[in-house]
Every structure is written in structure tokens, then in C-alpha cells.
mmCIF file of C-alpha atoms in Angstrom:
data_model
loop_
_atom_site.group_PDB
_atom_site.id
_atom_site.type_symbol
_atom_site.label_atom_id
_atom_site.label_comp_id
_atom_site.label_asym_id
_atom_site.label_seq_id
_atom_site.Cartn_x
_atom_site.Cartn_y
_atom_site.Cartn_z
ATOM 1 C CA MET A 1 2.381 7.015 13.866
ATOM 2 C CA LYS A 2 -0.959 6.211 12.281
ATOM 3 C CA THR A 3 -2.324 3.041 10.713
ATOM 4 C CA MET A 4 -3.981 3.304 7.290
ATOM 5 C CA LYS A 5 -5.671 0.604 5.215
ATOM 6 C CA PHE A 6 -6.140 0.598 1.451
ATOM 7 C CA LYS A 7 -7.959 -1.709 -0.937
ATOM 8 C CA THR A 8 -5.549 -2.542 -3.777
ATOM 9 C CA SER A 9 -5.552 -4.306 -7.126
ATOM 10 C CA ALA A 10 -2.435 -6.382 -6.289
ATOM 11 C CA LYS A 11 -2.877 -10.065 -7.154
ATOM 12 C CA CYS A 12 0.434 -11.846 -6.534
ATOM 13 C CA SER A 13 3.882 -11.593 -5.006
ATOM 14 C CA GLY A 14 5.141 -10.007 -8.231
ATOM 15 C CA CYS A 15 2.608 -7.222 -7.742
ATOM 16 C CA VAL A 16 3.778 -6.787 -4.151
ATOM 17 C CA ALA A 17 7.382 -6.537 -5.381
ATOM 18 C CA LYS A 18 6.432 -3.716 -7.775
ATOM 19 C CA ILE A 19 4.613 -1.873 -4.999
ATOM 20 C CA ASP A 20 7.619 -2.442 -2.725
ATOM 21 C CA ALA A 21 9.866 -0.773 -5.292
ATOM 22 C CA ALA A 22 7.513 2.236 -5.391
ATOM 23 C CA LEU A 23 7.319 2.534 -1.592
ATOM 24 C CA GLU A 24 11.039 1.916 -1.022
ATOM 25 C CA GLY A 25 12.813 4.991 0.236
ATOM 26 C CA ARG A 26 9.591 6.663 1.326
ATOM 27 C CA LEU A 27 8.372 4.182 3.931
ATOM 28 C CA PRO A 28 10.585 2.448 6.504
ATOM 29 C CA ASP A 29 11.137 -1.294 6.035
ATOM 30 C CA GLY A 30 8.475 -3.296 7.822
ATOM 31 C CA SER A 31 6.011 -0.408 8.014
ATOM 32 C CA TRP A 32 3.596 -1.900 5.477
ATOM 33 C CA ASN A 33 2.221 -5.184 4.203
ATOM 34 C CA ILE A 34 -0.363 -6.486 1.733
ATOM 35 C CA ASP A 35 -2.725 -9.303 2.674
ATOM 36 C CA LEU A 36 -3.075 -11.216 -0.606
ATOM 37 C CA SER A 37 -5.430 -13.716 1.054
ATOM 38 C CA SER A 38 -8.016 -10.969 1.559
ATOM 39 C CA PRO A 39 -10.481 -10.467 -1.338
ATOM 40 C CA ASP A 40 -9.688 -6.728 -1.230
ATOM 41 C CA ARG A 41 -5.874 -7.270 -1.106
ATOM 42 C CA ILE A 42 -5.581 -4.938 1.888
ATOM 43 C CA LEU A 43 -2.469 -2.777 2.126
ATOM 44 C CA THR A 44 -1.818 -1.793 5.742
ATOM 45 C CA VAL A 45 0.617 1.074 6.354
ATOM 46 C CA GLU A 46 1.923 2.223 9.732
ATOM 47 C CA ALA A 47 3.697 5.526 9.113
ATOM 48 C CA ASP A 48 3.349 9.282 9.351
ATOM 49 C CA VAL A 49 2.871 9.790 5.615
ATOM 50 C CA PRO A 50 -0.144 11.456 3.982
ATOM 51 C CA GLU A 51 -2.593 8.871 2.616
ATOM 52 C CA GLU A 52 -2.680 10.699 -0.730
ATOM 53 C CA GLU A 53 1.046 10.046 -1.095
ATOM 54 C CA ILE A 54 0.563 6.314 -0.481
ATOM 55 C CA VAL A 55 -2.171 6.211 -3.144
ATOM 56 C CA THR A 56 0.073 8.086 -5.580
ATOM 57 C CA LEU A 57 3.029 5.765 -4.959
ATOM 58 C CA VAL A 58 0.923 2.623 -5.427
ATOM 59 C CA LYS A 59 -0.580 4.069 -8.617
ATOM 60 C CA SER A 60 2.924 4.866 -9.901
ATOM 61 C CA ALA A 61 3.627 1.115 -9.642
ATOM 62 C CA GLY A 62 0.613 0.453 -11.878
ATOM 63 C CA PHE A 63 -1.959 -0.562 -9.250
ATOM 64 C CA LYS A 64 -5.106 0.895 -7.739
ATOM 65 C CA ALA A 65 -5.278 1.909 -4.083
ATOM 66 C CA GLU A 66 -8.384 3.168 -2.316
ATOM 67 C CA ARG A 67 -8.488 4.217 1.340
ATOM 68 C CA ILE A 68 -10.887 2.129 3.434
#
């Protein structure tokens, strides 16, 4: 299992809920979180999923995600 970090455009818990809906079914529960207190709103993912897929899923929820 690898750990990946992404800078996102999420701003609130509502944004996190939309991203959760996009990631649901693809990532196991508890395998990711978003630090809204960070200026870059860091999404941390611990899973064996290609980073491009994470970016695509977050974008499908209407948010930006950039690997850092």
C-alpha cells in the first residue's frame, strides 16, 4: 500500500462529502482524508490505486487535485 498526497480545491465539509461520494466504492473506508486546516487542503490517500485515477475521481466531483 502506498501513501499519496494531493493539493485540492476543497474548502468545506460539503466539498469533502462530494469528494467522498466520488471516491466511494473505489477506495476502502478510512483510506483517505482531507486536511481542511491546511492552506493546500491536502488529500492523503493510502491505497494501491493509480494516482491518475484519484485525480480523475476528485475532478469528477468538481474539484481540482494535484499530486504533491
